[in-house]
Structure formats: structure tokens, C-alpha cells
mmCIF file with all atom_site columns, C-alpha atoms in Angstrom:
data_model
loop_
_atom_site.group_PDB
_atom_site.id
_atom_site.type_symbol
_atom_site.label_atom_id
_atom_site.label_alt_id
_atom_site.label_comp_id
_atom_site.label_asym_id
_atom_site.label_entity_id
_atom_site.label_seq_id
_atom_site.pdbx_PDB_ins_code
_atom_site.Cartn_x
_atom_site.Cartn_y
_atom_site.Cartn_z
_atom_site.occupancy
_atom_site.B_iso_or_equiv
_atom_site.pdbx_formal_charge
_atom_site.auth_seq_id
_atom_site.auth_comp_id
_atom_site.auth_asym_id
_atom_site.auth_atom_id
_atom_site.pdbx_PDB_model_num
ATOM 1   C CA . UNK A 1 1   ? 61.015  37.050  23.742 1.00 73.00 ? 1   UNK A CA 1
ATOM 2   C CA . UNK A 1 2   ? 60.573  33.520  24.310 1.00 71.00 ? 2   UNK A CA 1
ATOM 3   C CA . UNK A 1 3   ? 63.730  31.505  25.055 1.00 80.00 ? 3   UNK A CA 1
ATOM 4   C CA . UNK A 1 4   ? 64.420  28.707  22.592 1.00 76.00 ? 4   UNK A CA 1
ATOM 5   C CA . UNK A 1 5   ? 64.174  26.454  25.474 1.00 74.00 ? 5   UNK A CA 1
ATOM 6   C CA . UNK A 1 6   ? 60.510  27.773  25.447 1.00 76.00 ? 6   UNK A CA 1
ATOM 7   C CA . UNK A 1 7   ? 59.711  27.648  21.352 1.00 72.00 ? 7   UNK A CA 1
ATOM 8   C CA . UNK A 1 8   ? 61.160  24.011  21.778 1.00 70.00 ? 8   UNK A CA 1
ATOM 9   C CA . UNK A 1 9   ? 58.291  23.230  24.157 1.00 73.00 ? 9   UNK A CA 1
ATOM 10  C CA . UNK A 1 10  ? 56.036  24.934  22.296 1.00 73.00 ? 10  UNK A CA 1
ATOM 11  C CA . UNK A 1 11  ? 56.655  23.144  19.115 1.00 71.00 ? 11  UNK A CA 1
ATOM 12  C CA . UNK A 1 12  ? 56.696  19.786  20.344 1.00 72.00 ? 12  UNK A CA 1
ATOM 13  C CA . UNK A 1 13  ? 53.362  20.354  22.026 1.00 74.00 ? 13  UNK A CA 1
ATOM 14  C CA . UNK A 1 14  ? 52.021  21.510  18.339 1.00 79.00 ? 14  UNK A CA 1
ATOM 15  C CA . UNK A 1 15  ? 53.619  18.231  17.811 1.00 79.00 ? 15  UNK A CA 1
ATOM 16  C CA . UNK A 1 16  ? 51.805  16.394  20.557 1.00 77.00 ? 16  UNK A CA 1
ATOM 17  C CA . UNK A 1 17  ? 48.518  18.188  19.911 1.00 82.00 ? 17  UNK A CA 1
ATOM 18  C CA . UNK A 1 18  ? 48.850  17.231  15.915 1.00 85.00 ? 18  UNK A CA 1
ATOM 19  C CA . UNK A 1 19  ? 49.634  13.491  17.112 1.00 85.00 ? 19  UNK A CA 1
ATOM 20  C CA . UNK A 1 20  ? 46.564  13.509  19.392 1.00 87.00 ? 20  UNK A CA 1
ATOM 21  C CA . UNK A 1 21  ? 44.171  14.739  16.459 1.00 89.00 ? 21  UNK A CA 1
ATOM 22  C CA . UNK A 1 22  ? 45.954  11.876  13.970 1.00 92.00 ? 22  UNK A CA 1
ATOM 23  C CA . UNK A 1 23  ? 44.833  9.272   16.363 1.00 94.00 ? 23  UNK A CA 1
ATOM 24  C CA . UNK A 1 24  ? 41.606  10.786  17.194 1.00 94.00 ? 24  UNK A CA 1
ATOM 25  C CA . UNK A 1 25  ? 40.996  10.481  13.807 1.00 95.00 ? 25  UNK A CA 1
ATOM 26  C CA . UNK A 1 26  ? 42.257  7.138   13.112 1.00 96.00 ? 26  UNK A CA 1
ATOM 27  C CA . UNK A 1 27  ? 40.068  5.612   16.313 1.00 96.00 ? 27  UNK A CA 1
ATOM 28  C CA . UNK A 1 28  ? 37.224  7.653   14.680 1.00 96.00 ? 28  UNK A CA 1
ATOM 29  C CA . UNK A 1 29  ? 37.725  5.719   11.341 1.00 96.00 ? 29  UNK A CA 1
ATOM 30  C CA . UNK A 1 30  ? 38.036  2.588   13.019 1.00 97.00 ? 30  UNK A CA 1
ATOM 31  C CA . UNK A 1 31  ? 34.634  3.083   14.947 1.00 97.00 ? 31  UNK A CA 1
ATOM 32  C CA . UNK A 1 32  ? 32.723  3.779   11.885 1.00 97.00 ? 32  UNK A CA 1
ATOM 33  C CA . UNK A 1 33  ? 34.132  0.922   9.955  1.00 97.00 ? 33  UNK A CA 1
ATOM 34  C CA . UNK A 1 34  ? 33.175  -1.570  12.777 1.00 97.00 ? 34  UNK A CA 1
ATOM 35  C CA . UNK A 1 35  ? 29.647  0.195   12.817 1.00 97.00 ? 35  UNK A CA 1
ATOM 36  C CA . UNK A 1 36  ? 29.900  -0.764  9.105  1.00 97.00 ? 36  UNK A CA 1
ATOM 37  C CA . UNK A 1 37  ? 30.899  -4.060  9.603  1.00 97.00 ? 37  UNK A CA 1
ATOM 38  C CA . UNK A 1 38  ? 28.353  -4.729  12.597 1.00 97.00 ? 38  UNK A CA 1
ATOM 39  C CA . UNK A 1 39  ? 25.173  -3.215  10.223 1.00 97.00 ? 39  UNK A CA 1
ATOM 40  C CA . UNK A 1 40  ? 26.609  -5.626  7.646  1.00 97.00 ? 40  UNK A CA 1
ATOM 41  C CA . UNK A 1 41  ? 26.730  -8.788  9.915  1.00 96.00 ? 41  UNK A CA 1
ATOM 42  C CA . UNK A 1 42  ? 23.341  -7.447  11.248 1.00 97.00 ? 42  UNK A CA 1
ATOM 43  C CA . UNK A 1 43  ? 21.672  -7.382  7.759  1.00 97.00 ? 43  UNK A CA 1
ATOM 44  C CA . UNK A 1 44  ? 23.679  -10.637 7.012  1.00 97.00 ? 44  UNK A CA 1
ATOM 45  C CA . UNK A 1 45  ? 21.649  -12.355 9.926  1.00 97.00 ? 45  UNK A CA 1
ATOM 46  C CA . UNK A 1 46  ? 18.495  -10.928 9.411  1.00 96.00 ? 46  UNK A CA 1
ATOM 47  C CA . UNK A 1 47  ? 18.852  -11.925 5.609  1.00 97.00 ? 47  UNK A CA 1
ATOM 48  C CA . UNK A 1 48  ? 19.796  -15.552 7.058  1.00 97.00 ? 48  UNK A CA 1
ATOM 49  C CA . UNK A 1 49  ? 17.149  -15.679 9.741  1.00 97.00 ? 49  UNK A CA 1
ATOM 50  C CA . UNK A 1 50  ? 14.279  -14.594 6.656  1.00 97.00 ? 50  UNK A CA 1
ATOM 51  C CA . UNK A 1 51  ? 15.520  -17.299 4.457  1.00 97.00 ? 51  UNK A CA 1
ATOM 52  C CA . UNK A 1 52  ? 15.906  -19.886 7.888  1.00 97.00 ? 52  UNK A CA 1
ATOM 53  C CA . UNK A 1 53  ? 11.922  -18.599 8.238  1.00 97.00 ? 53  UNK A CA 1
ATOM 54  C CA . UNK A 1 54  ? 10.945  -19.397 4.740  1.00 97.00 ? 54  UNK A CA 1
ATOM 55  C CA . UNK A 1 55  ? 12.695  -22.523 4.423  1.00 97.00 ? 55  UNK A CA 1
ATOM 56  C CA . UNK A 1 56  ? 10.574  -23.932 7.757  1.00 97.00 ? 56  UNK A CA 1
ATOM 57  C CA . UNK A 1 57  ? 7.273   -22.458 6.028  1.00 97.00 ? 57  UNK A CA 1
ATOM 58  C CA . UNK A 1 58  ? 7.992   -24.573 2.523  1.00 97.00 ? 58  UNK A CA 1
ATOM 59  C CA . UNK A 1 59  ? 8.677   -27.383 4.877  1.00 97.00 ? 59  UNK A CA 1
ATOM 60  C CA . UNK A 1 60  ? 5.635   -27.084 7.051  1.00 97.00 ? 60  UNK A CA 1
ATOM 61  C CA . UNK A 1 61  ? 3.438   -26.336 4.116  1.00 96.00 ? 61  UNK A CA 1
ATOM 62  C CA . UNK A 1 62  ? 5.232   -29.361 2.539  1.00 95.00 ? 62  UNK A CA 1
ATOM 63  C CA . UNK A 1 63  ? 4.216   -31.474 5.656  1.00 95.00 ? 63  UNK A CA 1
ATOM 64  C CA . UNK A 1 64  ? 1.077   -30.153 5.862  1.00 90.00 ? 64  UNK A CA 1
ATOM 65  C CA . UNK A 1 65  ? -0.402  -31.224 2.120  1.00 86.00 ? 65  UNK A CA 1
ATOM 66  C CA . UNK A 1 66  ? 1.662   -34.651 2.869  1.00 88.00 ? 66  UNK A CA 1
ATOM 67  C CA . UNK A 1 67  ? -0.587  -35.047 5.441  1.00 87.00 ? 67  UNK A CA 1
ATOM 68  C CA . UNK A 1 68  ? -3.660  -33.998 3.814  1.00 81.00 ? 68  UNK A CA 1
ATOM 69  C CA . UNK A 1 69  ? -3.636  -36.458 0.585  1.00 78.00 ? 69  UNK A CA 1
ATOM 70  C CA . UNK A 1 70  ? -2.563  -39.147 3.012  1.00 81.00 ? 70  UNK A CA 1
ATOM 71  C CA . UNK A 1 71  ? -6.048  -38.265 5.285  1.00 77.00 ? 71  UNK A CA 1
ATOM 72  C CA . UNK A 1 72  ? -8.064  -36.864 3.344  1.00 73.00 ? 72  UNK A CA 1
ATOM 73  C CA . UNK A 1 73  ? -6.807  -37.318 -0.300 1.00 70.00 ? 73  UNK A CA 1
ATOM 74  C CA . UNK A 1 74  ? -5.715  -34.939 -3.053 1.00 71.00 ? 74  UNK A CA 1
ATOM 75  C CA . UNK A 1 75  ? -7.667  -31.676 -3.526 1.00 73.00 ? 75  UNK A CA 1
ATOM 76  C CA . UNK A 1 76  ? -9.064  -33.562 -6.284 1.00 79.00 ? 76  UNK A CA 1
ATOM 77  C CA . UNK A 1 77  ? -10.222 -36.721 -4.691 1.00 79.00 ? 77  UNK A CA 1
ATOM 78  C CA . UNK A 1 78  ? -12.073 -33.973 -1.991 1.00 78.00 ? 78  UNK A CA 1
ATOM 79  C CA . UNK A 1 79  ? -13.378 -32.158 -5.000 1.00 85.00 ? 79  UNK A CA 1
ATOM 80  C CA . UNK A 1 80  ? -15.170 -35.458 -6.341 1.00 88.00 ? 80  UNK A CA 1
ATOM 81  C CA . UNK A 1 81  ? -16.164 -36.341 -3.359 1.00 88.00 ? 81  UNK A CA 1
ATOM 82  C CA . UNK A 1 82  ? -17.975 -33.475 -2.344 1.00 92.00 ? 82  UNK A CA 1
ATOM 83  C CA . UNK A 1 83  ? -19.295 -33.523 -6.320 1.00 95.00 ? 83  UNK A CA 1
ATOM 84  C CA . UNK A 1 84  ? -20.872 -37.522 -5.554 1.00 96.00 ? 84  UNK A CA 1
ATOM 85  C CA . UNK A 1 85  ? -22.335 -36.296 -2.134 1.00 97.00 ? 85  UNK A CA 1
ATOM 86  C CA . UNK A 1 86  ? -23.990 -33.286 -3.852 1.00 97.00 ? 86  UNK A CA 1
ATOM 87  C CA . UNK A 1 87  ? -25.233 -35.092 -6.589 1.00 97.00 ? 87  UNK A CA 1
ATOM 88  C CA . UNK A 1 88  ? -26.529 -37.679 -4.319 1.00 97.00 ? 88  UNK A CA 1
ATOM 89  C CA . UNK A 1 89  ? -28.400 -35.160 -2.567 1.00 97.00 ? 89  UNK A CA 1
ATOM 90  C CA . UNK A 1 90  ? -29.890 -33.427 -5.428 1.00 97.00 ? 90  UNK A CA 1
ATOM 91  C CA . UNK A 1 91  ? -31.325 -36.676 -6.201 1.00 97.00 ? 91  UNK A CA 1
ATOM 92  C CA . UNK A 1 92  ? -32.757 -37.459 -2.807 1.00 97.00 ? 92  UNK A CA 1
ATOM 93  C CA . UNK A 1 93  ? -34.697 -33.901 -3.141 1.00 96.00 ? 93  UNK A CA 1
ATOM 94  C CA . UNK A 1 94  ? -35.744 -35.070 -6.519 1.00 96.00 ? 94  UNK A CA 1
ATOM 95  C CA . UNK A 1 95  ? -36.937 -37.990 -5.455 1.00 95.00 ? 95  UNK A CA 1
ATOM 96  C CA . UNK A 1 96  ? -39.037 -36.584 -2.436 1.00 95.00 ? 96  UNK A CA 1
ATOM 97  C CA . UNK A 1 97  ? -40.571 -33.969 -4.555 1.00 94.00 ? 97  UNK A CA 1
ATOM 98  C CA . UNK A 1 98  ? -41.749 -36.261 -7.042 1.00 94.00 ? 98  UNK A CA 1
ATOM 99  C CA . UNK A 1 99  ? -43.296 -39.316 -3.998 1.00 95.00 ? 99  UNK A CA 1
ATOM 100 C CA . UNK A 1 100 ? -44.700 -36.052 -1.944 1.00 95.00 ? 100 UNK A CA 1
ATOM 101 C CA . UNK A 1 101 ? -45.860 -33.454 -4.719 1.00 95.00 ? 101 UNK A CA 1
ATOM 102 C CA . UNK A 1 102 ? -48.970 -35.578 -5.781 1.00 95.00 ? 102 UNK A CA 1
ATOM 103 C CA . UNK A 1 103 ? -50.066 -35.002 -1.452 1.00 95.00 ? 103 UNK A CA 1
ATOM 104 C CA . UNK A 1 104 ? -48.782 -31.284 -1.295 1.00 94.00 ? 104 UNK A CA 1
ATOM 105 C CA . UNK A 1 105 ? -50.545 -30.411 -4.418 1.00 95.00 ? 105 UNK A CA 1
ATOM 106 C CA . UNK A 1 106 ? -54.215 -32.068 -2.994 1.00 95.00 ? 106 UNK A CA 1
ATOM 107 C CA . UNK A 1 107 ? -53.499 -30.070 0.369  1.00 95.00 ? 107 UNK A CA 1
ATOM 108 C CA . UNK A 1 108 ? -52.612 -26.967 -0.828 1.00 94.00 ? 108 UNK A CA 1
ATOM 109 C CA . UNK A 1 109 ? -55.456 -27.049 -3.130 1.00 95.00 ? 109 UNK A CA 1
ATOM 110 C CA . UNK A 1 110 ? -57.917 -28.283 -0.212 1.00 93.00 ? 110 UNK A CA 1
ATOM 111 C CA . UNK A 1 111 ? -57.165 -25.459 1.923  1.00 91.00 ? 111 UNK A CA 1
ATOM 112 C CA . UNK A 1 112 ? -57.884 -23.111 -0.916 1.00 91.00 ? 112 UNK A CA 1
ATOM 113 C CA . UNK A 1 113 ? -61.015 -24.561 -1.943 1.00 92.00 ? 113 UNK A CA 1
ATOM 114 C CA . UNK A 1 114 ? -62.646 -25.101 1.566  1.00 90.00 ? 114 UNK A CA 1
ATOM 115 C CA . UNK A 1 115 ? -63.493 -21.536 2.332  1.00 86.00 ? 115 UNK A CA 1
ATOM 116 C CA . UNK A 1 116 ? -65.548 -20.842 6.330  1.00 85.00 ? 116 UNK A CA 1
ATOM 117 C CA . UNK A 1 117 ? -67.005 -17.051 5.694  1.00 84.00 ? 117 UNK A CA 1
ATOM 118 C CA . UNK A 1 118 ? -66.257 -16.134 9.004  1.00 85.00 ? 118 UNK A CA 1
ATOM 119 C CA . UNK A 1 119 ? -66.451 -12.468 11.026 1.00 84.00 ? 119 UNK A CA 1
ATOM 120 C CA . UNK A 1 120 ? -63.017 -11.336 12.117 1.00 84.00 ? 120 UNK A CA 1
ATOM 121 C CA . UNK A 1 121 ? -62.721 -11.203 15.891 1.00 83.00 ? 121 UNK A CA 1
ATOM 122 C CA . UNK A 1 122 ? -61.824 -7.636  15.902 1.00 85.00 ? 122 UNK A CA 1
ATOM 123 C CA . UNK A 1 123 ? -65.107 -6.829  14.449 1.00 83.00 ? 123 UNK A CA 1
ATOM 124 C CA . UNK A 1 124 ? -67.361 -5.114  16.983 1.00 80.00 ? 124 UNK A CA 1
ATOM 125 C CA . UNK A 1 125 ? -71.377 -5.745  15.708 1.00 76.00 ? 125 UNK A CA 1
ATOM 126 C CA . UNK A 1 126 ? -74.016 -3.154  17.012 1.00 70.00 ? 126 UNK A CA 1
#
């Protein structure tokens, strides 16, 4: 039989043992909750960072259009610009066709009416 010297030891490791598991546990609890609470700063910064990014973009886009009414003008201004120049050219084009179509119209009809019978050069005569 054990000696109560012995059961003494014996219970007081049990002791010791359940002690060790307790703080096991609680050093397990506190490693998950600062994995929590890194993810969370994590997903804190990265929601920071995308609104940082966006912010910059608005700016830049901002900037950008600044730029391009002060250069170039507003897309409407670039719109009825580009409307003048077309027009302008489809009026240059009308006004070659009609000065050259009188001369086109005598050549094309020259070449048509001045037929040369003539033997093809692949033509081999007997």
C-alpha cells in the first residue's frame, strides 16, 4: 500500500498536472484571440489601404479631366470641334466633286467610246 507520504505526492502532482492543462489552455485562448485580433487589424488595413487606393484614383481622375478642359476643352467643346472639322470636310469633297465631275464624266466617257479592236497578245495566229 502506498504510504500517505506517497498519495500526498501523488495528489499534488494530479494537482500540478491539472494546473499545467489550465494554463495550457489559457495561453491557447490567448493565442487565438491575438490571431483574431491580428486578422482584424489585417482586414482593417487592407480595408484602409483600398479606400487610401480609391481616394488617389478620384483624385487623379479629378486631375486628369482638370487638365483636359484646361488643354483641350470640355468633352463638349472636343465634340463640336471635331463636328466643324467634319462638316468642313464634307464640304471640301462637295465642292471638288462638283469643279471635277464635269472632267471625270468627259474622261470616263472618252475611254468608253474610243474603242482599238485589237488581238490579245496571247493569241497565237496560224
Amino acid at each position: 500500500h502506498p504510504t500517505r507520504h506517497e498519495i500526498y505526492k501523488m495528489a499534488s502532482q494530479t494537482t500540478g498536472i491539472q494546473q499545467l492543462l489550465a494554463a495550457e489552455k489559457r495561453a491557447a485562448e490567448k493565442v487565438a484571440e491575438a490571431r483574431k485580433r491580428k486578422n482584424r487589424r489585417l482586414k482593417q488595413a487592407k480595408e484602409e489601404a483600398q479606400a487610401e487606393i480609391e481616394s488617389y484614383r478620384q483624385e487623379r481622375e479629378r486631375q486628369f479631366l482638370e487638365h483636359q478642359e484646361k488643354h483641350m476643352g470640355s468633352r463638349t467643346d472636343i465634340v463640336r470641334r471635331m463636328d466643324e472639322q467634319t462638316e468642313q470636310k464634307m464640304d471640301e469633297l462637295d465642292g471638288n466633286v462638283l469643279e471635277n465631275k464635269e472632267q471625270v464624266m468627259a474622261r470616263i466617257l472618252e475611254l468608253v467610246y474610243d474603242i482599238r479592236p485589237e488581238l490579245h497578245q496571247n493569241l497565237k495566229v496560224n
